[in-house]
Amino acid sequence: MGHIKSVLGVIIERSYFYGVIILDYDNYDESSSITDPSGFFAELESIYSDTNSGEADKSADSLLAELNAEQKAAVSHLDGPLLILAGAGSGKTRVITYRIAYMMKKHSVQPSSILAITFTNKAANEMKERITALVGDRARYIWCGTFHSIFARILRRHAELIGYSDNFTIVDTDDQVKLIKDSMKELDIPESKVKPKSVQYEISSCKNHMISPEEFKEDAAGDVYRLMVAKIYKRYSEKLVQNNIMDFDDILLNMSILLENNPDVLDFYNDKFKYIMVDEYQDTNLPQYRAIMLLASKHKNICVVGDDDQSIYSFRGADVRMILNFEKDFPGCKVIKLEENYRSTKTILEAANEVIANNTKRKSKALRTSGAQGDKIIVMNADDQVGEAYFIANTIKTMKQKGKFGYSDCAILYRVNALSRSVESALREKGIPFKVYGGLRFYDRKEIKDILAYLRLINDSKDNLAFERIINVPKRSIGDTTVEKIREIAIEENRSMFDICRDAASYSELSRVSAKLLYFVDLIDKLRAPIEEKSFRDYVEYVENESGIIEEIIAQREKKGEVVDRVENLKELLTEAAEFEKNHRVEKDEDELPVEITDDLDELENRTASTTSGLLTLYLENAALYTEGDSNDESEDFVRLMSIHSAKGLEFGSVFLIGVEESVFPSYRSITSEEDLEEERRLMYVAITRAKKNLFVIMTRQRMLFGQTQYNMPSRFMREIDPALLYKMGAERKPAKTDDAVVPMREDARKSIANALSSGFRKEASKKPKEGLTPDQIKAGMEVKHDRFGIGKVLKVEPVGGDALVTVDFDGMRKNMLLNSAGLKKV
């Protein structure tokens, strides 16, 4: 018998035989049932427990020895709902993995009865690796993965219950748009009235909030545009099922529908998943929340881990109320706060606590550490964004030289992507390797590259690469076949593609599209003509306006917020042009050449020009060098530049937080909404807690942003930090000291933004004062008149870099336009 026990013990230890037979659902036939009439499996468990219980207890107890009191309480909790409020840097991943290991070792919980869900594949893989290190191969029977991977696995097993077959396809964004376009064609809805990518955003938003096509149609009431979207949404949903296709939002939505509408399926998974753990719970949306609530409805052994203070993804559908209401969903649940921070100094944590304490919709908690007090937070008040950038570059260079930090220990964080440009330039000049995360480098962004291509072709009509990039940007119905014909002729005749277009009518193979090609040639000639009549900054703005790229960006409206970001990037290019002109234009002497070129390559940036065309030549050369700058360093030792959103979950020895000014951070789009302002404050909290040893907060007395100079007050968030924690550098700033100043400061910020770009994107044909409504005057619901489209109703107004993006319904035709150039008048 002893030999049998030993063999069986090995079987169970190495293959977890019991779990495989009962719960390997990939090979389990639901039509049959597994019974244990002889009690064989129970006897196996009894043998295994009798033989190994002491060893298991010892191993489990050793886990607790490595934890603090709060972590121990969380890890040792077994039955009943548990809310773990895990502050930044509090070791939540260790708590999650140790808790699972402890459940298996101490309480013999079957791994296949554990469901562990997180948001990213990276986090899921890390979790699996850590658990495997603690419990061995048995970890592979735990259901551990992302919401999408776990839910898709379940949906395939029950696909027929929701109208699918088990081999359904999950489509990406491009395929979604194609299906939407097909639906629109079938419904005879032209793209001139409804943009497919706008519909895609609307549909995704509906699914995130569990709004069906029928409910969306009912809510649309008499809104012509929304009624069209409702029709497309309905047809699109039908086509998904007909084609056995799900999009990413469907995976979440259909899981909730499956469980709600099929009690037997819900019962099965209720019994299967006796213990459920959800990481980053503050980032859940409604379908995820509903599905988790259903899965935990029987045993209520659910543990959610998260931090309401780090809920910063509302634009993706995340709802902070999910974690705030967890105690209402599960009355009597145990709440454990992980407040011991293992990342940052006391100074940094005290500042973070003081900022986030000003939010009203949060769970009360405060980070603490047994570590050192640490250095004060350095607050630098620079003169402008150039001073800001060089302060950062010089500081990083000094820290590297003194051996305090490597480049990879440093991160530069910002609220607005456009702020990275000047910092990139300074780092590049100082020879500091860097990489931009969470987005493209400034010069690599599509809209910037498109404008640069226009400028390149204006500067040199032989630039075939620039020609090919923009011949159909904005779209002119010039297809790839036509471009290929132009290319072939140009090669045969040894001429530029642009010159071939100028003579398009002479070629029979181009005759059908000759009018379109000649229009493009005329556009470039028109753009080139007034170059010497304008400053370099004004000329770049002229090209941005007249090229049609602005209109295309607005028309595409790819997703919420992207229009704003792309337009703001183009505005920021005007700042670059103005700075370049300031540094490189010289007054022309009578006998002076347009461009003076030095022989010393190290002095390349000091070359000068006395004409706008000369400046354009120099600028394009510099821009070409900049776009290749990051590829020179192949090592891992580089500075990280990223948005605060991209930095969540990361940590760095030294963090530089830039643009900490009213209307920049917090964003001017958030200061009129208390809910949005609280999310901005959570962003500030996340930014502060990324720093381990040193935090630098940089603001400027004046900032040239989006093409105009702004004079912003220091961010209100800085007033929320005890001055004793700060070491101030630069010129003295005196922010308002009372809350009474918030309203006028908000008004000043609004006026500053509104006035900053009042000349932005106007047509250059007239120098008359601008006519039409301003961002201060227009409101949703207002009736307006447009010279071309007639009478319309304003549906939406969104601030954008001192302008406003307005959506107007002109008798069923919805138009998006920038207000300052729209010429709208009040009816």
PDB file of C-alpha atoms in Angstrom, residues 617-718:
ATOM      1  CA  THR A 617      15.791  74.567 -47.493  1.00  0.00           C
ATOM      2  CA  LEU A 618      17.627  74.652 -44.169  1.00  0.00           C
ATOM      3  CA  TYR A 619      14.599  73.535 -42.200  1.00  0.00           C
ATOM      4  CA  LEU A 620      13.990  70.495 -44.400  1.00  0.00           C
ATOM      5  CA  GLU A 621      17.612  69.460 -44.069  1.00  0.00           C
ATOM      6  CA  ASN A 622      17.392  69.691 -40.285  1.00  0.00           C
ATOM      7  CA  ALA A 623      14.092  67.829 -40.195  1.00  0.00           C
ATOM      8  CA  ALA A 624      15.571  65.038 -42.310  1.00  0.00           C
ATOM      9  CA  LEU A 625      18.435  64.702 -39.826  1.00  0.00           C
ATOM     10  CA  TYR A 626      16.041  64.687 -36.890  1.00  0.00           C
ATOM     11  CA  THR A 627      13.935  61.842 -38.255  1.00  0.00           C
ATOM     12  CA  GLU A 628      16.982  59.577 -38.287  1.00  0.00           C
ATOM     13  CA  GLY A 629      18.393  60.655 -34.924  1.00  0.00           C
ATOM     14  CA  ASP A 630      16.938  57.907 -32.754  1.00  0.00           C
ATOM     15  CA  SER A 631      18.234  54.985 -34.785  1.00  0.00           C
ATOM     16  CA  ASN A 632      21.901  55.699 -34.100  1.00  0.00           C
ATOM     17  CA  ASP A 633      21.995  54.200 -30.601  1.00  0.00           C
ATOM     18  CA  GLU A 634      21.322  50.474 -30.420  1.00  0.00           C
ATOM     19  CA  SER A 635      21.874  50.069 -26.664  1.00  0.00           C
ATOM     20  CA  GLU A 636      19.144  49.782 -24.063  1.00  0.00           C
ATOM     21  CA  ASP A 637      20.513  52.759 -22.144  1.00  0.00           C
ATOM     22  CA  PHE A 638      18.246  55.548 -23.356  1.00  0.00           C
ATOM     23  CA  VAL A 639      15.888  58.101 -21.875  1.00  0.00           C
ATOM     24  CA  ARG A 640      12.192  57.283 -22.129  1.00  0.00           C
ATOM     25  CA  LEU A 641       9.703  59.920 -23.329  1.00  0.00           C
ATOM     26  CA  MET A 642       6.034  59.058 -22.931  1.00  0.00           C
ATOM     27  CA  SER A 643       2.607  60.316 -22.052  1.00  0.00           C
ATOM     28  CA  ILE A 644       1.479  59.815 -18.469  1.00  0.00           C
ATOM     29  CA  HIS A 645      -1.119  57.318 -19.701  1.00  0.00           C
ATOM     30  CA  SER A 646       1.644  55.204 -21.262  1.00  0.00           C
ATOM     31  CA  ALA A 647       3.728  55.350 -18.072  1.00  0.00           C
ATOM     32  CA  LYS A 648       1.137  53.696 -15.821  1.00  0.00           C
ATOM     33  CA  GLY A 649       2.609  50.569 -14.253  1.00  0.00           C
ATOM     34  CA  LEU A 650       6.209  51.672 -14.851  1.00  0.00           C
ATOM     35  CA  GLU A 651       8.796  53.160 -12.498  1.00  0.00           C
ATOM     36  CA  PHE A 652      11.979  55.178 -12.964  1.00  0.00           C
ATOM     37  CA  GLY A 653      14.775  56.435 -10.741  1.00  0.00           C
ATOM     38  CA  SER A 654      14.306  59.990 -11.965  1.00  0.00           C
ATOM     39  CA  VAL A 655      11.139  61.461 -13.519  1.00  0.00           C
ATOM     40  CA  PHE A 656      10.809  64.810 -15.297  1.00  0.00           C
ATOM     41  CA  LEU A 657       7.187  65.973 -15.473  1.00  0.00           C
ATOM     42  CA  ILE A 658       6.837  68.829 -17.965  1.00  0.00           C
ATOM     43  CA  GLY A 659       4.137  71.348 -18.834  1.00  0.00           C
ATOM     44  CA  VAL A 660       2.646  71.480 -15.328  1.00  0.00           C
ATOM     45  CA  GLU A 661       0.538  74.538 -16.057  1.00  0.00           C
ATOM     46  CA  GLU A 662      -3.128  75.448 -16.114  1.00  0.00           C
ATOM     47  CA  SER A 663      -4.779  74.587 -19.452  1.00  0.00           C
ATOM     48  CA  VAL A 664      -1.955  72.150 -20.214  1.00  0.00           C
ATOM     49  CA  PHE A 665      -2.135  69.950 -17.107  1.00  0.00           C
ATOM     50  CA  PRO A 666      -4.947  69.929 -16.166  1.00  0.00           C
ATOM     51  CA  SER A 667      -6.056  70.100 -19.775  1.00  0.00           C
ATOM     52  CA  TYR A 668      -8.177  73.063 -20.750  1.00  0.00           C
ATOM     53  CA  ARG A 669     -10.772  70.532 -21.928  1.00  0.00           C
ATOM     54  CA  SER A 670     -11.219  69.243 -18.373  1.00  0.00           C
ATOM     55  CA  ILE A 671     -11.405  72.357 -16.204  1.00  0.00           C
ATOM     56  CA  THR A 672     -15.157  72.888 -16.654  1.00  0.00           C
ATOM     57  CA  SER A 673     -16.092  69.370 -15.468  1.00  0.00           C
ATOM     58  CA  GLU A 674     -15.504  68.205 -11.893  1.00  0.00           C
ATOM     59  CA  GLU A 675     -15.516  64.581 -13.043  1.00  0.00           C
ATOM     60  CA  ASP A 676     -12.901  65.245 -15.733  1.00  0.00           C
ATOM     61  CA  LEU A 677     -10.841  67.331 -13.326  1.00  0.00           C
ATOM     62  CA  GLU A 678     -10.718  64.454 -10.833  1.00  0.00           C
ATOM     63  CA  GLU A 679      -9.396  62.182 -13.576  1.00  0.00           C
ATOM     64  CA  GLU A 680      -6.726  64.790 -14.376  1.00  0.00           C
ATOM     65  CA  ARG A 681      -5.764  64.763 -10.692  1.00  0.00           C
ATOM     66  CA  ARG A 682      -5.507  60.970 -10.816  1.00  0.00           C
ATOM     67  CA  LEU A 683      -3.171  61.429 -13.777  1.00  0.00           C
ATOM     68  CA  MET A 684      -1.036  63.749 -11.648  1.00  0.00           C
ATOM     69  CA  TYR A 685      -0.982  61.114  -8.899  1.00  0.00           C
ATOM     70  CA  VAL A 686       0.127  58.462 -11.393  1.00  0.00           C
ATOM     71  CA  ALA A 687       2.847  60.769 -12.745  1.00  0.00           C
ATOM     72  CA  ILE A 688       4.258  61.559  -9.293  1.00  0.00           C
ATOM     73  CA  THR A 689       4.304  57.922  -8.188  1.00  0.00           C
ATOM     74  CA  ARG A 690       6.353  56.801 -11.205  1.00  0.00           C
ATOM     75  CA  ALA A 691       9.422  58.350  -9.542  1.00  0.00           C
ATOM     76  CA  LYS A 692      11.548  56.274  -7.166  1.00  0.00           C
ATOM     77  CA  LYS A 693      14.193  58.760  -6.002  1.00  0.00           C
ATOM     78  CA  ASN A 694      13.987  62.092  -7.799  1.00  0.00           C
ATOM     79  CA  LEU A 695      11.064  64.039  -9.230  1.00  0.00           C
ATOM     80  CA  PHE A 696      11.452  67.180 -11.324  1.00  0.00           C
ATOM     81  CA  VAL A 697       8.361  69.292 -12.060  1.00  0.00           C
ATOM     82  CA  ILE A 698       8.880  71.857 -14.812  1.00  0.00           C
ATOM     83  CA  MET A 699       6.662  74.772 -15.783  1.00  0.00           C
ATOM     84  CA  THR A 700       7.280  77.808 -17.961  1.00  0.00           C
ATOM     85  CA  ARG A 701       6.469  81.499 -17.638  1.00  0.00           C
ATOM     86  CA  GLN A 702       5.475  81.506 -21.285  1.00  0.00           C
ATOM     87  CA  ARG A 703       5.001  78.626 -23.659  1.00  0.00           C
ATOM     88  CA  MET A 704       4.691  78.650 -27.416  1.00  0.00           C
ATOM     89  CA  LEU A 705       2.215  75.872 -27.992  1.00  0.00           C
ATOM     90  CA  PHE A 706       0.096  75.160 -31.059  1.00  0.00           C
ATOM     91  CA  GLY A 707       1.721  78.053 -32.869  1.00  0.00           C
ATOM     92  CA  GLN A 708       1.047  80.885 -30.412  1.00  0.00           C
ATOM     93  CA  THR A 709       2.545  82.145 -27.166  1.00  0.00           C
ATOM     94  CA  GLN A 710       0.574  81.364 -24.008  1.00  0.00           C
ATOM     95  CA  TYR A 711       1.044  82.709 -20.498  1.00  0.00           C
ATOM     96  CA  ASN A 712      -0.354  80.046 -18.219  1.00  0.00           C
ATOM     97  CA  MET A 713      -0.588  79.986 -14.436  1.00  0.00           C
ATOM     98  CA  PRO A 714       1.169  77.158 -12.588  1.00  0.00           C
ATOM     99  CA  SER A 715      -1.035  74.080 -12.350  1.00  0.00           C
ATOM    100  CA  ARG A 716      -3.518  74.051  -9.490  1.00  0.00           C
ATOM    101  CA  PHE A 717      -2.069  70.670  -8.560  1.00  0.00           C
ATOM    102  CA  MET A 718       1.128  72.382  -7.399  1.00  0.00           C
TER     103      MET A 718
END
